[in-house]
Amino acid sequence: METHRDDTASKIGMWLFLLTEMLLFGGLFIVYSIYRYKNQEAFHQAAHELDVVVGTVNTAILLISSATVAMSISAIQLKNKKFALFLLGTTIVLGLVFLVNKYFEWGIKIQHHIYPGSEVMAQRGQGDILFFGLYYFMTGLHALHIIIGLVFIAVVFARIWNDKISHDNFALHENAGLYWHLVDLIWIFLFPLFYLIT
Amino acid sequence: MENEKHHIVSYSTYLLILALLLVLTVVSVAVTQINLGTLTVTIALFIAGIKSALVLAIFMHLKFDNKMYAFMAIGVVLLIGIMIFITFLDYLYR
């Protein structure tokens, strides 16, 4: 049975979705920049409380995982199924490591009673509340995207395993890659804004 | 059914871009540890801009695909830029 396939349409659809994702985070970046402009000193001090080392390690992890996903698409086009599976597996492991790091990072902050609505936060200034509110919301939304991306890549992994995705039918694989790169792209901006600019 | 020709990017290209991205990350961390005042923000965002351009062009294949995708992506980036600009005009001159 011949099934109809339109790879170009599915890719355009994926891109349109990614563009709305960019607008979603773009809106948050506007909120961040205005609040930063209005509370420069507080944002400056609060950013010192975030661990640059953890942030840098997580940046490297995401960049490497993006490269492995991109390479896995080349591997599937070159009919190298095993290598494609290995690269996608690596991406999934790296994504999980990112989440574990995030878990500990948030955990330590929450142990120190730094989270929206805590009594310690209530005693601090408006700028601190805004900074950490945005920190939790934006990195949390980003972490949610990581989880969705991991599920997406796991589905692609299973379909390559079952030979449902192959060298002449990899539109889904490509779209999963695009999604993962977008998650990476957002982190490229989150990292300097929250960890570096102090 | 072949809709459009697919460009196969070599592994070495991806590894080269990855190396560049990692170097830029280290540079941005190093630069922001030095106190340069307001210049820090500009440099950090400039480097983030270069990094995202590399990811969009190579990892996301905008350089190799139909130019339509690149135009759409640039359009959205411009839209966000204009929104930030207009919002700041409002805050600076109200």
Coordinates of C-alpha atoms in Angstrom, one line a residue:
Chain A
M1 CA 0.0 0.0 0.0
E2 CA 1.3 3.4 -0.9
T3 CA 1.0 6.0 1.8
H4 CA 1.1 9.6 1.0
R5 CA 4.0 11.5 2.5
D6 CA 4.9 15.2 2.3
D7 CA 8.2 15.8 4.0
T8 CA 8.4 19.4 3.0
A9 CA 5.0 20.2 4.5
S10 CA 5.9 18.5 7.7
K11 CA 9.1 20.4 7.9
I12 CA 7.4 23.8 7.2
G13 CA 4.9 22.8 9.9
M14 CA 7.7 22.1 12.4
W15 CA 9.4 25.4 11.6
L16 CA 6.2 27.4 12.0
F17 CA 5.8 25.8 15.4
L18 CA 9.4 26.6 16.3
L19 CA 8.8 30.2 15.3
T20 CA 5.9 30.4 17.8
E21 CA 8.2 29.0 20.4
M22 CA 10.7 31.7 19.7
L23 CA 8.0 34.3 20.1
L24 CA 7.0 32.7 23.4
F25 CA 10.5 32.9 24.8
G26 CA 11.0 36.3 23.0
G27 CA 8.2 37.7 25.1
L28 CA 9.8 36.5 28.3
F29 CA 13.1 38.0 27.2
I30 CA 11.3 41.4 26.8
V31 CA 9.9 41.0 30.3
Y32 CA 13.4 40.1 31.6
S33 CA 15.1 43.1 29.9
I34 CA 12.5 45.6 31.2
Y35 CA 12.7 44.3 34.8
R36 CA 16.4 44.3 34.6
Y37 CA 16.5 47.9 33.3
K38 CA 14.2 48.9 36.2
N39 CA 16.1 46.9 38.9
Q40 CA 19.7 47.0 37.7
E41 CA 21.4 46.8 41.1
A42 CA 19.2 43.9 42.4
F43 CA 19.6 41.9 39.3
H44 CA 23.3 42.5 39.4
Q45 CA 23.6 41.2 42.9
A46 CA 21.1 38.3 42.6
A47 CA 22.9 36.9 39.5
H48 CA 26.0 36.5 41.7
E49 CA 24.0 33.8 43.7
L50 CA 23.8 31.5 40.7
D51 CA 26.6 29.0 40.1
V52 CA 28.5 29.9 37.0
V53 CA 30.3 26.5 36.9
V54 CA 27.0 24.5 36.9
G55 CA 25.7 26.9 34.2
T56 CA 28.8 26.5 32.1
V57 CA 28.8 22.7 32.4
N58 CA 25.1 22.6 31.4
T59 CA 25.8 24.8 28.4
A60 CA 28.6 22.5 27.2
I61 CA 26.3 19.4 27.8
L62 CA 23.5 21.0 25.6
L63 CA 25.9 22.1 22.9
I64 CA 27.4 18.6 22.7
S65 CA 23.9 16.9 22.6
S66 CA 22.9 19.3 19.8
A67 CA 25.9 18.2 17.8
T68 CA 25.2 14.5 18.4
V69 CA 21.6 14.9 17.2
A70 CA 22.7 16.8 14.1
M71 CA 25.3 14.1 13.4
S72 CA 22.7 11.3 13.9
I73 CA 20.7 12.8 10.9
S74 CA 23.8 12.5 8.7
A75 CA 24.4 9.0 10.0
I76 CA 20.8 7.9 9.0
Q77 CA 21.2 9.5 5.6
L78 CA 24.5 7.5 5.2
K79 CA 22.5 4.4 6.1
N80 CA 24.6 3.9 9.3
K81 CA 21.8 2.8 11.6
K82 CA 23.9 1.7 14.5
F83 CA 25.9 4.9 14.6
A84 CA 22.7 6.9 14.4
L85 CA 21.2 5.0 17.3
F86 CA 24.4 5.5 19.3
L87 CA 24.4 9.2 18.7
L88 CA 20.7 9.6 19.6
G89 CA 21.3 7.5 22.8
T90 CA 24.1 9.9 23.7
T91 CA 21.8 12.8 23.2
I92 CA 19.2 11.3 25.5
V93 CA 21.8 10.6 28.2
L94 CA 23.2 14.1 28.0
G95 CA 19.7 15.6 28.2
L96 CA 19.1 13.5 31.4
V97 CA 22.4 14.7 32.9
F98 CA 21.3 18.3 32.1
L99 CA 18.0 17.7 34.0
V100 CA 19.9 16.1 37.0
N101 CA 22.2 19.1 37.2
K102 CA 19.1 21.4 37.1
Y103 CA 17.5 19.3 39.9
F104 CA 20.5 19.8 42.2
E105 CA 20.8 23.5 41.3
W106 CA 17.2 24.2 42.1
G107 CA 17.3 21.9 45.1
I108 CA 20.2 23.9 46.7
K109 CA 18.4 27.2 46.0
I110 CA 15.1 25.9 47.6
Q111 CA 17.1 24.6 50.6
H112 CA 18.3 28.1 51.1
H113 CA 14.6 29.2 51.0
I114 CA 15.1 31.0 47.7
Y115 CA 12.0 30.3 45.8
P116 CA 8.9 32.4 44.8
G117 CA 6.6 32.9 47.7
S118 CA 9.0 31.9 50.5
E119 CA 9.4 33.9 53.7
V120 CA 13.1 34.6 53.0
M121 CA 12.2 36.0 49.5
A122 CA 9.4 38.2 51.0
Q123 CA 12.0 40.0 53.1
R124 CA 14.2 40.7 50.2
G125 CA 13.6 43.5 47.7
Q126 CA 11.3 43.7 44.7
G127 CA 14.2 43.2 42.3
D128 CA 15.3 40.0 43.9
I129 CA 11.7 38.6 43.8
L130 CA 11.5 39.5 40.1
F131 CA 14.9 38.0 39.3
F132 CA 14.3 34.7 41.0
G133 CA 10.7 34.6 39.7
L134 CA 11.9 34.9 36.2
Y135 CA 14.8 32.5 36.9
Y136 CA 12.5 29.8 38.0
F137 CA 9.9 30.4 35.3
M138 CA 12.3 30.7 32.4
T139 CA 14.6 27.8 33.3
G140 CA 11.5 25.8 34.4
L141 CA 9.8 26.3 31.0
H142 CA 13.1 25.5 29.3
A143 CA 13.4 22.3 31.4
L144 CA 9.9 21.3 30.3
H145 CA 11.0 21.7 26.7
I146 CA 14.0 19.4 27.5
I147 CA 11.6 16.8 28.8
I148 CA 9.4 17.0 25.7
G149 CA 12.5 17.0 23.5
L150 CA 13.8 13.8 25.2
V151 CA 10.4 12.0 24.7
F152 CA 10.4 13.1 21.0
I153 CA 14.0 11.8 20.5
A154 CA 13.1 8.6 22.4
V155 CA 10.2 8.0 19.9
V156 CA 12.6 8.6 17.0
F157 CA 15.1 6.2 18.6
A158 CA 12.4 3.5 18.7
R159 CA 11.3 4.1 15.1
I160 CA 14.9 3.9 13.8
W161 CA 15.3 0.7 15.9
N162 CA 12.2 -0.8 14.1
D163 CA 13.4 0.5 10.7
K164 CA 10.4 2.8 10.4
I165 CA 12.8 5.7 9.9
S166 CA 15.5 5.0 7.3
H167 CA 17.8 6.9 4.9
D168 CA 14.9 7.8 2.6
N169 CA 12.3 8.5 5.2
F170 CA 13.6 10.6 8.1
A171 CA 11.4 13.7 8.2
L172 CA 10.4 12.9 11.8
H173 CA 14.0 12.5 12.8
E174 CA 14.9 15.8 11.2
N175 CA 12.0 17.5 13.1
A176 CA 13.0 16.0 16.4
G177 CA 16.5 17.4 15.7
L178 CA 15.1 20.9 14.9
Y179 CA 13.2 20.9 18.2
W180 CA 16.3 19.9 20.2
H181 CA 18.3 22.6 18.5
L182 CA 15.7 25.2 19.4
V183 CA 15.9 24.1 23.1
D184 CA 19.7 24.6 22.8
L185 CA 19.2 28.0 21.1
I186 CA 17.1 29.2 24.0
W187 CA 19.6 28.1 26.5
I188 CA 22.3 30.0 24.6
F189 CA 20.5 33.2 25.7
L190 CA 19.3 32.0 29.1
F191 CA 22.9 31.2 30.2
P192 CA 24.4 34.7 29.8
L193 CA 21.3 36.5 31.0
F194 CA 21.0 34.6 34.3
Y195 CA 24.5 33.4 35.1
L196 CA 27.0 35.7 33.3
I197 CA 25.8 39.2 33.3
T198 CA 26.5 40.1 36.9
Chain B
M1 CA 8.7 10.4 -2.7
E2 CA 11.5 12.9 -2.9
N3 CA 10.3 16.4 -2.1
E4 CA 13.6 18.2 -2.2
K5 CA 17.3 17.3 -2.4
H6 CA 18.8 16.6 1.0
H7 CA 22.3 17.9 1.7
I8 CA 24.3 15.5 3.9
V9 CA 26.5 17.5 6.2
S10 CA 29.7 15.8 7.1
Y11 CA 30.5 14.7 10.7
S12 CA 33.6 16.9 10.7
T13 CA 31.6 20.0 9.9
Y14 CA 29.4 19.4 12.9
L15 CA 32.4 18.7 15.1
L16 CA 34.1 21.9 14.0
I17 CA 31.0 23.9 14.7
L18 CA 30.7 22.2 18.1
A19 CA 34.3 23.1 18.9
L20 CA 33.6 26.7 17.9
L21 CA 30.5 26.9 20.1
L22 CA 32.4 25.5 23.1
V23 CA 35.3 28.0 22.6
L24 CA 32.8 30.9 22.4
T25 CA 31.2 29.7 25.6
V26 CA 34.5 29.7 27.4
V27 CA 35.3 33.1 25.9
S28 CA 32.0 34.6 27.1
V29 CA 32.5 33.1 30.6
A30 CA 36.0 34.5 30.8
V31 CA 35.1 38.0 29.4
T32 CA 32.2 38.4 31.9
Q33 CA 34.4 37.5 34.8
I34 CA 36.4 40.6 34.1
N35 CA 34.5 43.7 35.2
L36 CA 33.9 45.8 32.1
G37 CA 30.8 47.6 33.3
T38 CA 28.0 48.0 30.8
L39 CA 30.2 46.6 28.1
T40 CA 29.8 43.1 29.7
V41 CA 26.2 42.9 28.7
T42 CA 27.0 43.9 25.1
I43 CA 29.8 41.4 24.7
A44 CA 27.9 38.5 26.3
L45 CA 24.8 39.1 24.1
F46 CA 27.0 39.6 21.0
I47 CA 28.7 36.2 21.6
A48 CA 25.3 34.6 22.3
G49 CA 24.2 36.0 18.9
I50 CA 27.1 34.5 17.1
K51 CA 26.5 31.1 18.8
S52 CA 22.8 31.1 17.9
A53 CA 23.6 32.1 14.3
L54 CA 26.0 29.0 14.1
V55 CA 23.3 26.7 15.5
L56 CA 20.6 28.1 13.2
A57 CA 22.8 28.0 10.0
I58 CA 24.6 24.7 10.5
F59 CA 22.8 22.5 13.1
M60 CA 19.4 23.6 11.9
H61 CA 20.4 23.5 8.3
L62 CA 19.2 27.0 7.4
K63 CA 22.4 27.4 5.3
F64 CA 21.6 24.3 3.2
D65 CA 17.8 24.3 3.0
N66 CA 15.4 26.3 0.9
K67 CA 16.0 30.0 1.7
M68 CA 12.3 30.3 2.7
Y69 CA 13.1 28.8 6.2
A70 CA 15.9 31.3 6.8
F71 CA 13.7 34.2 5.8
M72 CA 11.0 33.1 8.2
A73 CA 13.5 32.7 11.1
I74 CA 15.1 36.1 10.4
G75 CA 11.6 37.6 10.3
V76 CA 10.8 36.3 13.7
V77 CA 14.1 37.5 15.2
L78 CA 13.5 40.9 13.7
L79 CA 10.0 41.0 15.1
I80 CA 11.3 40.2 18.6
G81 CA 14.0 42.9 18.1
I82 CA 11.5 45.5 17.1
M83 CA 9.3 44.6 20.0
I84 CA 12.2 45.1 22.5
F85 CA 13.1 48.4 20.8
I86 CA 9.5 49.7 20.9
T87 CA 9.0 48.6 24.5
F88 CA 12.2 50.4 25.6
L89 CA 11.2 53.5 23.7
D90 CA 8.1 53.5 25.8
Y91 CA 10.0 53.0 29.1
L92 CA 12.8 55.5 28.3
Y93 CA 10.6 58.4 27.1
R94 CA 7.4 58.1 29.1

